[in-house]
Short mmCIF file of N, CA and C in Angstrom, two decimals:
data_model
loop_
_atom_site.label_atom_id
_atom_site.label_comp_id
_atom_site.label_asym_id
_atom_site.label_seq_id
_atom_site.Cartn_x
_atom_site.Cartn_y
_atom_site.Cartn_z
N UNK A 1 -9.95 1.18 70.42
CA UNK A 1 -9.92 0.52 71.19
C UNK A 1 -9.22 1.47 72.52
N UNK A 2 -9.67 1.48 73.46
CA UNK A 2 -9.13 2.44 74.38
C UNK A 2 -7.62 2.43 74.87
N UNK A 3 -7.19 3.61 75.62
CA UNK A 3 -5.91 3.24 75.79
C UNK A 3 -5.39 2.20 77.10
N UNK A 4 -6.51 2.21 77.78
CA UNK A 4 -6.38 0.64 78.82
C UNK A 4 -6.33 -0.64 78.36
N UNK A 5 -7.50 -0.61 77.15
CA UNK A 5 -7.22 -1.91 76.66
C UNK A 5 -5.89 -2.13 75.72
N UNK A 6 -5.50 -1.07 75.06
CA UNK A 6 -4.29 -1.30 74.07
C UNK A 6 -2.99 -1.64 75.31
N UNK A 7 -3.27 -0.97 76.49
CA UNK A 7 -1.74 -1.18 77.75
C UNK A 7 -1.89 -2.77 77.84
N UNK A 8 -3.50 -3.27 78.25
CA UNK A 8 -3.67 -4.72 78.69
C UNK A 8 -3.08 -5.49 77.68
N UNK A 9 -3.61 -5.20 76.29
CA UNK A 9 -3.11 -6.07 75.08
C UNK A 9 -1.74 -6.37 74.84
N UNK A 10 -1.02 -5.13 74.89
CA UNK A 10 0.07 -5.05 74.73
C UNK A 10 1.03 -5.74 75.90
N UNK A 11 0.64 -5.73 77.53
CA UNK A 11 1.13 -6.61 78.42
C UNK A 11 0.94 -8.08 78.10
N UNK A 12 -0.64 -8.55 77.68
CA UNK A 12 -0.81 -9.77 77.11
C UNK A 12 0.08 -10.46 76.31
N UNK A 13 0.36 -9.51 75.21
CA UNK A 13 1.32 -10.13 74.24
C UNK A 13 2.59 -10.43 74.81
N UNK A 14 3.25 -9.39 75.86
CA UNK A 14 4.50 -9.60 76.19
C UNK A 14 4.44 -10.78 77.19
N UNK A 15 3.62 -11.21 77.68
CA UNK A 15 3.50 -12.63 78.16
C UNK A 15 3.24 -13.70 77.52
N UNK A 16 2.79 -13.63 76.73
CA UNK A 16 3.08 -14.85 75.68
C UNK A 16 4.27 -14.82 74.88
N UNK A 17 4.85 -13.91 74.35
CA UNK A 17 6.28 -13.92 74.08
C UNK A 17 7.27 -14.61 74.94
N UNK A 18 6.80 -14.31 76.15
CA UNK A 18 7.61 -14.61 77.29
C UNK A 18 7.74 -16.32 77.55
N UNK A 19 6.43 -16.62 77.38
CA UNK A 19 6.01 -18.00 77.67
C UNK A 19 6.40 -18.74 76.62
N UNK A 20 6.43 -18.33 75.10
CA UNK A 20 6.92 -19.06 74.17
C UNK A 20 8.59 -19.09 74.31
N UNK A 21 9.02 -17.97 74.82
CA UNK A 21 10.73 -17.98 74.96
C UNK A 21 11.19 -18.68 75.77
N UNK A 22 10.36 -19.12 76.84
CA UNK A 22 10.76 -19.98 77.80
C UNK A 22 10.42 -21.41 77.52
N UNK A 23 9.59 -21.67 76.91
CA UNK A 23 9.26 -23.26 76.31
C UNK A 23 10.36 -23.38 75.03
N UNK A 24 10.84 -22.43 74.51
CA UNK A 24 11.91 -22.69 73.46
C UNK A 24 13.37 -23.56 74.27
N UNK A 25 13.69 -22.30 75.25
CA UNK A 25 14.99 -22.62 76.15
C UNK A 25 14.83 -23.61 77.04
N UNK A 26 13.74 -24.06 77.27
CA UNK A 26 13.39 -25.37 77.94
C UNK A 26 13.80 -26.33 77.11
N UNK A 27 13.62 -26.60 75.79
CA UNK A 27 14.09 -27.34 74.87
C UNK A 27 15.59 -27.56 74.88
N UNK A 28 16.12 -26.22 75.13
CA UNK A 28 17.69 -26.23 74.85
C UNK A 28 18.31 -26.74 75.88
N UNK A 29 17.89 -27.51 76.83
CA UNK A 29 18.50 -27.69 78.25
C UNK A 29 19.73 -28.48 77.66
N UNK A 30 19.68 -29.57 76.97
CA UNK A 30 20.94 -30.06 76.56
C UNK A 30 21.81 -29.47 75.70
N UNK A 31 21.15 -28.73 74.81
CA UNK A 31 21.97 -27.52 74.30
C UNK A 31 23.15 -26.98 74.64
N UNK A 32 22.82 -26.53 76.03
CA UNK A 32 23.63 -25.82 76.93
C UNK A 32 24.80 -26.72 76.88
N UNK A 33 24.75 -28.02 77.22
CA UNK A 33 26.17 -28.78 77.45
C UNK A 33 26.94 -28.86 76.10
N UNK A 34 26.51 -28.25 75.24
CA UNK A 34 27.47 -28.10 73.63
C UNK A 34 28.70 -28.12 73.89
N UNK A 35 29.67 -28.93 73.94
CA UNK A 35 31.20 -28.80 74.09
C UNK A 35 31.64 -27.70 73.81
N UNK A 36 31.27 -26.42 73.12
CA UNK A 36 32.01 -25.34 72.71
C UNK A 36 30.75 -24.41 72.56
N UNK A 37 31.27 -23.14 73.07
CA UNK A 37 30.43 -21.97 73.31
C UNK A 37 30.31 -21.43 71.64
N UNK A 38 31.15 -21.60 71.00
CA UNK A 38 31.24 -20.89 69.50
C UNK A 38 31.64 -22.35 68.44
N UNK A 39 30.90 -22.12 67.62
CA UNK A 39 31.66 -23.26 66.48
C UNK A 39 31.02 -22.65 65.14
N UNK A 40 31.61 -23.24 64.16
CA UNK A 40 31.20 -22.98 62.61
C UNK A 40 29.35 -23.00 62.58
N UNK A 41 29.34 -21.83 62.07
CA UNK A 41 27.67 -21.57 62.03
C UNK A 41 26.60 -22.96 61.69
N UNK A 42 26.92 -23.54 60.83
CA UNK A 42 26.05 -24.48 60.51
C UNK A 42 26.14 -25.71 61.43
N UNK A 43 27.04 -26.16 61.75
CA UNK A 43 27.48 -26.87 62.99
C UNK A 43 26.46 -26.42 64.11
N UNK A 44 26.40 -25.20 64.39
CA UNK A 44 26.09 -24.65 65.84
C UNK A 44 24.66 -24.97 65.69
N UNK A 45 24.08 -24.66 64.51
CA UNK A 45 22.70 -24.31 64.10
C UNK A 45 22.14 -26.14 64.04
N UNK A 46 22.98 -27.14 63.58
CA UNK A 46 22.55 -28.29 63.60
C UNK A 46 22.39 -28.87 65.09
N UNK A 47 23.30 -28.50 65.94
CA UNK A 47 23.17 -28.85 67.33
C UNK A 47 22.06 -28.14 68.23
N UNK A 48 21.83 -27.00 67.81
CA UNK A 48 20.83 -26.18 68.54
C UNK A 48 19.32 -27.31 67.76
N UNK A 49 19.33 -27.26 66.66
CA UNK A 49 17.91 -28.07 65.86
C UNK A 49 18.03 -29.44 66.66
N UNK A 50 18.87 -30.21 66.68
CA UNK A 50 19.04 -31.82 67.27
C UNK A 50 18.53 -31.55 69.07
N UNK A 51 18.97 -30.36 69.36
CA UNK A 51 18.63 -30.36 70.92
C UNK A 51 17.15 -29.93 71.48
N UNK A 52 16.20 -29.37 70.20
CA UNK A 52 15.16 -29.00 70.35
C UNK A 52 14.53 -30.40 69.69
N UNK A 53 14.80 -31.11 69.05
CA UNK A 53 14.18 -32.44 68.46
C UNK A 53 13.36 -31.85 67.04
N UNK A 54 14.06 -30.75 66.28
CA UNK A 54 13.21 -30.45 65.10
C UNK A 54 14.05 -31.41 64.09
N UNK A 55 13.36 -31.86 63.25
CA UNK A 55 13.89 -32.41 62.00
C UNK A 55 14.81 -31.45 61.37
N UNK A 56 16.10 -31.64 60.70
CA UNK A 56 16.85 -30.82 59.74
C UNK A 56 17.62 -31.69 58.79
N UNK A 57 18.15 -30.95 57.67
CA UNK A 57 18.77 -31.65 56.86
C UNK A 57 20.03 -30.49 56.43
N UNK A 58 21.26 -31.34 56.53
CA UNK A 58 22.47 -30.50 56.01
C UNK A 58 22.52 -30.60 54.56
N UNK A 59 22.73 -29.26 53.82
CA UNK A 59 23.05 -29.51 52.38
C UNK A 59 24.65 -28.74 52.10
N UNK A 60 25.52 -29.80 52.49
CA UNK A 60 26.70 -29.41 52.15
C UNK A 60 27.30 -28.62 53.45
N UNK A 61 28.41 -27.88 53.53
CA UNK A 61 28.92 -27.54 54.64
C UNK A 61 28.43 -25.75 54.93
N UNK A 62 27.87 -25.54 54.13
CA UNK A 62 27.43 -24.25 54.08
C UNK A 62 25.94 -23.76 54.29
N UNK A 63 25.29 -24.79 54.26
CA UNK A 63 23.52 -24.63 54.48
C UNK A 63 22.86 -25.87 55.26
N UNK A 64 21.93 -25.21 55.87
CA UNK A 64 21.13 -26.12 56.69
C UNK A 64 19.72 -25.72 56.60
N UNK A 65 18.70 -26.96 56.80
CA UNK A 65 17.44 -26.66 56.38
C UNK A 65 16.58 -27.42 57.82
N UNK A 66 15.47 -26.84 58.26
CA UNK A 66 15.02 -27.26 59.42
C UNK A 66 13.50 -27.44 59.42
N UNK A 67 12.61 -27.82 59.99
CA UNK A 67 11.22 -27.73 60.08
C UNK A 67 10.89 -27.41 61.78
N UNK A 68 9.90 -26.48 61.80
CA UNK A 68 9.40 -26.11 63.09
C UNK A 68 7.89 -25.99 63.03
N UNK A 69 7.34 -26.44 64.04
CA UNK A 69 5.88 -26.63 64.00
C UNK A 69 5.27 -25.59 65.00
N UNK A 70 4.55 -24.23 64.43
CA UNK A 70 4.60 -23.20 65.26
C UNK A 70 3.06 -23.21 65.66
N UNK A 71 2.68 -22.18 66.36
CA UNK A 71 1.29 -22.22 67.01
C UNK A 71 0.21 -21.96 65.34
N UNK A 72 0.93 -21.55 64.12
CA UNK A 72 -0.44 -21.05 63.36
C UNK A 72 0.25 -22.27 62.42
N UNK A 73 1.26 -22.45 61.86
CA UNK A 73 1.77 -23.46 60.88
C UNK A 73 3.29 -24.11 60.97
N UNK A 74 3.63 -24.85 60.01
CA UNK A 74 4.97 -25.42 60.42
C UNK A 74 5.71 -24.21 59.43
N UNK A 75 6.85 -23.94 60.02
CA UNK A 75 7.92 -22.93 59.38
C UNK A 75 9.20 -24.09 58.95
N UNK A 76 9.73 -23.53 57.53
CA UNK A 76 10.91 -23.98 57.21
C UNK A 76 11.58 -22.86 57.27
N UNK A 77 12.91 -23.59 58.16
CA UNK A 77 14.01 -22.53 58.47
C UNK A 77 15.31 -22.77 57.65
N UNK A 78 15.86 -21.97 57.07
CA UNK A 78 17.04 -22.30 56.14
C UNK A 78 17.77 -21.31 56.48
N UNK A 79 19.34 -21.84 56.55
CA UNK A 79 20.37 -21.14 57.23
C UNK A 79 21.38 -21.22 56.06
N UNK A 80 22.10 -20.03 55.35
CA UNK A 80 22.88 -19.97 54.41
C UNK A 80 24.27 -19.33 54.74
N UNK A 81 25.50 -20.04 55.18
CA UNK A 81 26.73 -19.42 55.50
C UNK A 81 27.76 -19.05 54.15
N UNK A 82 28.00 -17.71 54.28
CA UNK A 82 28.93 -17.46 53.11
C UNK A 82 30.20 -16.80 53.96
N UNK A 83 31.31 -17.82 53.71
CA UNK A 83 32.07 -18.00 54.45
C UNK A 83 33.03 -16.36 53.94
N UNK A 84 33.17 -16.24 52.51
CA UNK A 84 33.97 -15.20 52.29
C UNK A 84 33.11 -13.74 52.68
N UNK A 85 32.13 -13.69 53.10
CA UNK A 85 31.80 -12.37 53.82
C UNK A 85 31.45 -12.56 55.34
N UNK A 86 31.72 -13.72 55.84
CA UNK A 86 31.21 -13.88 57.21
C UNK A 86 30.13 -13.81 57.82
N UNK A 87 28.77 -14.09 56.77
CA UNK A 87 27.53 -13.49 56.68
C UNK A 87 26.73 -14.61 56.93
N UNK A 88 25.67 -14.90 58.02
CA UNK A 88 24.79 -16.19 57.60
C UNK A 88 23.62 -15.52 57.82
N UNK A 89 22.86 -15.92 56.68
CA UNK A 89 21.45 -15.52 56.14
C UNK A 89 20.65 -16.89 56.68
N UNK A 90 19.48 -15.91 57.36
CA UNK A 90 18.61 -17.10 57.79
C UNK A 90 17.18 -16.61 57.06
N UNK A 91 16.77 -17.68 56.53
CA UNK A 91 15.33 -17.43 56.04
C UNK A 91 14.28 -18.28 56.58
N UNK A 92 13.23 -17.85 56.86
CA UNK A 92 12.23 -18.60 57.51
C UNK A 92 10.92 -18.35 56.87
N UNK A 93 10.38 -19.76 56.11
CA UNK A 93 9.00 -19.54 55.36
C UNK A 93 8.02 -20.09 55.90
N UNK A 94 6.93 -19.40 56.34
CA UNK A 94 5.74 -19.29 56.89
C UNK A 94 4.78 -20.26 56.21
N UNK A 95 4.91 -20.76 55.02
CA UNK A 95 4.09 -21.74 54.13
C UNK A 95 2.72 -20.74 54.06
N UNK A 96 3.23 -19.46 53.72
CA UNK A 96 2.24 -18.57 52.91
C UNK A 96 2.60 -18.07 51.30
N UNK A 97 1.51 -18.49 50.39
CA UNK A 97 1.77 -17.82 49.20
C UNK A 97 0.57 -16.79 48.85
N UNK A 98 1.06 -15.90 48.56
CA UNK A 98 0.21 -14.60 48.29
C UNK A 98 -0.20 -14.57 46.95
N UNK A 99 -1.49 -14.53 46.68
CA UNK A 99 -2.19 -14.67 45.51
C UNK A 99 -1.89 -13.58 44.54
N UNK A 100 -1.69 -13.50 43.69
CA UNK A 100 -1.38 -12.28 42.70
C UNK A 100 -2.65 -11.25 42.92
N UNK A 101 -3.76 -10.99 43.15
CA UNK A 101 -4.89 -10.23 43.32
C UNK A 101 -4.73 -9.64 44.69
N UNK A 102 -3.78 -10.15 45.91
CA UNK A 102 -3.69 -9.70 47.18
C UNK A 102 -2.24 -9.14 47.24
N UNK A 103 -1.41 -9.24 46.17
CA UNK A 103 0.02 -8.82 46.44
C UNK A 103 0.35 -7.48 46.76
N UNK A 104 -0.40 -6.55 46.21
CA UNK A 104 -0.70 -4.81 46.47
C UNK A 104 -0.72 -5.07 48.04
N UNK A 105 -1.86 -5.16 48.51
CA UNK A 105 -2.11 -5.37 50.00
C UNK A 105 -0.97 -5.99 50.99
N UNK A 106 -0.51 -6.89 50.10
CA UNK A 106 0.33 -7.63 51.30
C UNK A 106 1.94 -7.01 51.15
N UNK A 107 2.08 -6.26 50.11
CA UNK A 107 3.20 -5.48 49.95
C UNK A 107 2.89 -4.13 50.99
N UNK A 108 1.81 -3.56 51.02
CA UNK A 108 1.54 -2.34 52.02
C UNK A 108 1.80 -2.93 53.43
N UNK A 109 1.28 -4.31 53.48
CA UNK A 109 1.47 -4.80 55.13
C UNK A 109 2.70 -4.83 55.29
N UNK A 110 3.60 -5.59 54.19
CA UNK A 110 5.08 -5.94 54.80
C UNK A 110 5.82 -4.74 55.18
N UNK A 111 5.41 -3.32 54.76
CA UNK A 111 6.07 -2.20 54.92
C UNK A 111 5.64 -1.77 56.02
N UNK A 112 4.46 -2.01 56.57
CA UNK A 112 3.92 -1.45 57.94
C UNK A 112 4.53 -2.03 58.83
N UNK A 113 4.59 -3.50 58.65
CA UNK A 113 5.10 -4.66 59.71
C UNK A 113 6.73 -4.40 59.55
N UNK A 114 7.50 -4.26 58.79
CA UNK A 114 8.68 -3.78 58.61
C UNK A 114 9.29 -2.64 59.43
N UNK A 115 8.53 -1.84 59.40
CA UNK A 115 8.66 -0.56 60.27
C UNK A 115 8.43 -0.94 61.84
N UNK A 116 8.17 -1.66 62.20
CA UNK A 116 7.94 -2.34 63.67
C UNK A 116 9.14 -3.40 63.89
N UNK A 117 9.95 -3.64 63.21
CA UNK A 117 10.96 -4.67 63.50
C UNK A 117 12.48 -4.04 63.48
N UNK A 118 13.11 -4.60 64.58
CA UNK A 118 14.70 -4.23 64.84
C UNK A 118 15.26 -5.38 63.89
N UNK A 119 15.20 -6.33 64.21
CA UNK A 119 16.02 -7.41 63.23
C UNK A 119 15.28 -8.04 62.35
N UNK A 120 15.83 -8.08 61.32
CA UNK A 120 14.94 -9.15 59.97
C UNK A 120 14.11 -8.08 59.34
N UNK A 121 13.52 -8.59 58.62
CA UNK A 121 12.50 -8.20 57.90
C UNK A 121 11.71 -9.31 56.78
N UNK A 122 10.45 -8.89 56.84
CA UNK A 122 9.45 -9.75 56.18
C UNK A 122 9.54 -9.29 54.54
N UNK A 123 9.56 -10.25 53.66
CA UNK A 123 9.65 -10.13 52.25
C UNK A 123 8.90 -11.00 51.30
N UNK A 124 8.45 -10.70 50.01
CA UNK A 124 7.62 -11.53 49.34
C UNK A 124 8.67 -11.99 47.88
N UNK A 125 8.59 -13.09 47.62
CA UNK A 125 9.30 -13.24 46.31
C UNK A 125 8.51 -13.03 45.25
N UNK A 126 8.58 -12.32 43.98
CA UNK A 126 7.79 -11.19 43.22
C UNK A 126 7.49 -12.66 42.24
N UNK A 127 8.52 -13.38 41.86
CA UNK A 127 7.91 -14.51 41.07
C UNK A 127 6.65 -15.43 41.36
N UNK A 128 6.68 -15.70 42.60
CA UNK A 128 5.74 -16.29 42.81
C UNK A 128 4.83 -16.23 44.09
N UNK A 129 5.17 -15.18 44.94
CA UNK A 129 4.23 -14.37 45.92
C UNK A 129 4.33 -15.33 47.26
N UNK A 130 5.68 -15.80 47.29
CA UNK A 130 6.16 -16.97 48.61
C UNK A 130 6.56 -15.82 49.74
N UNK A 131 5.99 -15.56 50.83
CA UNK A 131 6.13 -14.85 52.06
C UNK A 131 7.32 -15.50 52.68
N UNK A 132 8.18 -14.59 53.33
CA UNK A 132 9.41 -15.06 53.89
C UNK A 132 9.77 -14.22 54.82
N UNK A 133 10.61 -14.54 56.05
CA UNK A 133 11.22 -13.70 56.99
C UNK A 133 12.52 -14.18 56.63
N UNK A 134 13.31 -12.77 56.60
CA UNK A 134 14.97 -12.76 56.26
C UNK A 134 15.65 -12.10 57.29
N UNK A 135 16.94 -12.60 57.68
CA UNK A 135 17.75 -11.83 58.53
C UNK A 135 19.17 -12.19 58.08
N UNK A 136 19.72 -11.32 58.31
CA UNK A 136 21.28 -11.56 58.01
C UNK A 136 22.23 -11.09 58.94
N UNK A 137 23.11 -11.92 59.47
CA UNK A 137 24.17 -11.77 60.54
C UNK A 137 25.42 -11.68 60.17
N UNK A 138 26.14 -10.68 60.67
CA UNK A 138 27.68 -10.74 60.30
C UNK A 138 28.44 -11.26 61.69
N UNK A 139 28.98 -12.16 61.26
CA UNK A 139 29.80 -13.07 62.43
C UNK A 139 31.10 -12.18 62.50
N UNK A 140 31.91 -12.90 63.60
CA UNK A 140 33.23 -12.15 63.91
C UNK A 140 34.15 -12.78 62.70
N UNK A 141 35.46 -11.97 62.76
CA UNK A 141 36.54 -12.52 61.87
C UNK A 141 36.71 -14.04 61.77
N UNK A 142 36.72 -14.59 63.19
CA UNK A 142 36.98 -16.11 63.18
C UNK A 142 35.73 -17.00 62.62
N UNK A 143 34.63 -16.11 62.23
CA UNK A 143 33.76 -17.05 61.63
C UNK A 143 32.87 -17.88 62.18
N UNK A 144 32.90 -18.05 63.48
CA UNK A 144 32.39 -18.64 64.51
C UNK A 144 30.78 -18.25 65.12
N UNK A 145 29.88 -18.90 65.26
CA UNK A 145 28.68 -18.43 65.87
C UNK A 145 28.31 -19.29 67.30
N UNK A 146 28.01 -18.22 68.06
CA UNK A 146 27.91 -18.53 69.78
C UNK A 146 26.70 -19.29 70.00
N UNK A 147 26.49 -19.81 70.77
CA UNK A 147 25.35 -20.62 71.40
C UNK A 147 24.38 -19.68 71.82
N UNK A 148 24.55 -18.36 72.44
CA UNK A 148 23.61 -17.28 72.54
C UNK A 148 23.20 -16.90 71.12
N UNK A 149 23.96 -16.47 70.28
CA UNK A 149 23.59 -15.86 68.67
C UNK A 149 22.66 -16.63 68.30
N UNK A 150 23.08 -18.08 68.10
CA UNK A 150 22.17 -19.02 67.39
C UNK A 150 20.69 -18.84 68.09
N UNK A 151 20.57 -19.15 69.41
CA UNK A 151 19.32 -19.23 69.92
C UNK A 151 18.61 -17.84 69.50
N UNK A 152 19.38 -16.75 69.66
CA UNK A 152 18.38 -15.68 69.50
C UNK A 152 17.94 -15.36 68.04
N UNK A 153 18.82 -15.55 67.12
CA UNK A 153 18.70 -15.39 65.77
C UNK A 153 17.36 -16.40 65.38
N UNK A 154 17.55 -17.26 65.80
CA UNK A 154 16.37 -18.52 65.69
C UNK A 154 14.87 -18.11 66.19
N UNK A 155 14.74 -17.71 67.69
CA UNK A 155 14.01 -17.41 68.30
C UNK A 155 13.33 -16.06 67.68
N UNK A 156 13.93 -15.18 67.53
CA UNK A 156 13.38 -13.51 66.92
C UNK A 156 12.84 -13.91 65.67
N UNK A 157 13.45 -14.65 64.71
CA UNK A 157 12.68 -15.31 63.49
C UNK A 157 11.16 -15.98 63.81
N UNK A 158 11.02 -16.89 64.33
CA UNK A 158 10.21 -17.43 64.89
C UNK A 158 9.21 -16.48 65.54
N UNK A 159 9.30 -15.96 66.50
CA UNK A 159 8.70 -14.89 67.30
C UNK A 159 7.85 -14.02 66.46
N UNK A 160 8.54 -13.53 65.19
CA UNK A 160 8.39 -12.29 64.34
C UNK A 160 7.22 -13.17 63.34
N UNK A 161 7.38 -14.44 63.04
CA UNK A 161 6.82 -15.09 62.33
C UNK A 161 5.46 -15.33 62.56
N UNK A 162 5.43 -16.00 63.77
CA UNK A 162 4.31 -16.18 64.82
C UNK A 162 3.54 -14.86 65.01
N UNK A 163 3.62 -13.92 65.31
CA UNK A 163 3.28 -12.68 65.52
C UNK A 163 2.46 -12.06 64.56
N UNK A 164 3.13 -12.38 63.47
CA UNK A 164 2.64 -11.33 62.14
C UNK A 164 1.96 -12.19 61.15
N UNK A 165 1.98 -13.50 61.48
CA UNK A 165 1.27 -14.63 60.55
C UNK A 165 -0.19 -14.34 60.28
N UNK A 166 -0.83 -14.23 61.25
CA UNK A 166 -2.55 -13.82 60.90
C UNK A 166 -2.75 -12.79 60.14
N UNK A 167 -1.60 -11.58 60.10
CA UNK A 167 -1.86 -10.41 59.21
C UNK A 167 -2.32 -11.03 57.79
N UNK A 168 -1.47 -12.03 57.39
CA UNK A 168 -1.37 -12.34 55.81
C UNK A 168 -2.51 -13.46 55.60
N UNK A 169 -2.90 -13.75 56.64
CA UNK A 169 -4.34 -14.78 56.72
C UNK A 169 -5.81 -13.83 56.51
N UNK A 170 -5.41 -12.83 57.42
CA UNK A 170 -6.89 -11.75 57.17
C UNK A 170 -6.87 -11.14 55.60
N UNK A 171 -5.32 -10.92 54.96
CA UNK A 171 -5.66 -10.05 53.99
C UNK A 171 -5.81 -10.94 52.76
N UNK A 172 -5.41 -12.17 53.00
CA UNK A 172 -5.83 -13.44 51.75
C UNK A 172 -7.11 -14.22 51.79
N UNK A 173 -7.88 -14.33 53.24
CA UNK A 173 -8.92 -14.86 53.32
C UNK A 173 -9.96 -13.95 53.90
N UNK A 174 -9.47 -13.05 54.50
CA UNK A 174 -10.57 -12.19 55.17
C UNK A 174 -10.87 -11.04 54.64
N UNK A 175 -9.92 -10.84 53.37
CA UNK A 175 -10.28 -9.38 52.46
C UNK A 175 -10.10 -8.39 53.55
N UNK A 176 -9.48 -7.95 54.49
CA UNK A 176 -8.99 -6.86 55.35
C UNK A 176 -8.14 -6.17 54.48
N UNK A 177 -8.12 -4.65 54.83
CA UNK A 177 -6.88 -3.88 54.15
C UNK A 177 -5.95 -4.26 55.30
N UNK A 178 -4.65 -4.08 54.81
CA UNK A 178 -3.34 -4.18 55.80
C UNK A 178 -3.73 -3.65 57.21
N UNK A 179 -4.01 -2.22 57.31
CA UNK A 179 -4.29 -1.78 58.75
C UNK A 179 -5.13 -2.61 59.00
N UNK A 180 -6.20 -3.06 58.86
CA UNK A 180 -7.38 -3.58 59.31
C UNK A 180 -6.82 -5.12 59.93
N UNK A 181 -6.27 -5.41 59.18
CA UNK A 181 -5.27 -7.10 58.87
C UNK A 181 -4.23 -7.06 60.21
N UNK A 182 -3.95 -5.99 60.39
CA UNK A 182 -2.68 -5.71 61.42
C UNK A 182 -3.23 -5.23 62.82
N UNK A 183 -4.10 -4.78 62.81
CA UNK A 183 -4.95 -4.44 64.01
C UNK A 183 -5.73 -5.50 64.51
N UNK A 184 -6.33 -6.30 63.68
CA UNK A 184 -7.04 -7.77 64.10
C UNK A 184 -6.11 -8.29 64.61
N UNK A 185 -5.03 -8.62 63.91
CA UNK A 185 -4.03 -9.89 64.20
C UNK A 185 -3.57 -9.56 65.51
N UNK A 186 -3.13 -8.15 65.57
CA UNK A 186 -2.13 -8.10 67.04
C UNK A 186 -3.55 -8.49 68.45
N UNK A 187 -4.78 -7.72 68.00
CA UNK A 187 -5.81 -8.03 68.88
C UNK A 187 -5.85 -9.60 69.25
N UNK A 188 -6.10 -10.35 68.11
CA UNK A 188 -6.23 -12.05 68.16
C UNK A 188 -5.10 -12.52 69.18
N UNK A 189 -3.61 -12.20 68.40
CA UNK A 189 -2.41 -12.45 69.19
C UNK A 189 -2.71 -12.37 70.89
N UNK A 190 -2.97 -11.11 70.73
CA UNK A 190 -2.77 -10.78 72.65
C UNK A 190 -4.22 -11.40 73.33
N UNK A 191 -5.27 -11.93 72.46
CA UNK A 191 -6.17 -12.45 73.04
C UNK A 191 -5.49 -14.38 73.27
N UNK A 192 -4.42 -14.76 72.61
CA UNK A 192 -3.96 -16.23 72.70
C UNK A 192 -3.29 -16.06 74.33
N UNK A 193 -2.82 -14.93 75.00
CA UNK A 193 -2.17 -15.10 76.02
C UNK A 193 -2.95 -15.84 76.90
#
C-alpha cells in the first residue's frame, strides 16, 4: 500500500471513529442531566447504560453487566468495583472463542494489537479461548466515578473492540497470519468510513 493510500486510510478510520463517538454521545443526551457529576462506579455506569437504552443487570453493589450491539457483534460489558483498592475493572467480551488450533496465531495478534493500545488490552482466557478486552481504572480516594470518566472508559473499550474484531475473524475463518489479519482488518475498517 502506498504512503498516499495509507494516509487516506488513516483519515477514513479517524472519520469513522469520530462518527461512532458522536453517535454514542448523542445517546448520552439525557445522561448529561444526571443529578451528580460523580457517583459510586456501579451507579454511574447503570445511569449511563440506562441513558443509552442498553439492557443491563446489577449483580450486587459491586458488579454490573450490560449488552451493546456493535457493528460486528454484540458485546457483553462487565464492570467490577473493588472498593478496597479503589479500582474499577472493565471487561468487554466480543463473543469470540478462539479454537485451540488457532490460539498461537491469536496470541501473536494480541501482542501486535496491544502494542498499539494506550488504554486497556486484549487478552484470551487460556482455559477456553474466550477473547476479551480488559481495562482497569484507579479512582480517586473518594471512590467516585465521574460522568466523563464513565463515558470515556466505555467508549474507548467499545471502539477498540470494533476496530480489532475483524482481526480475529480473519485468523479463525480466513486462515490469515496475524500480520495479514491486522493489515486486512484495518483496510476493511477504513473501507467502512
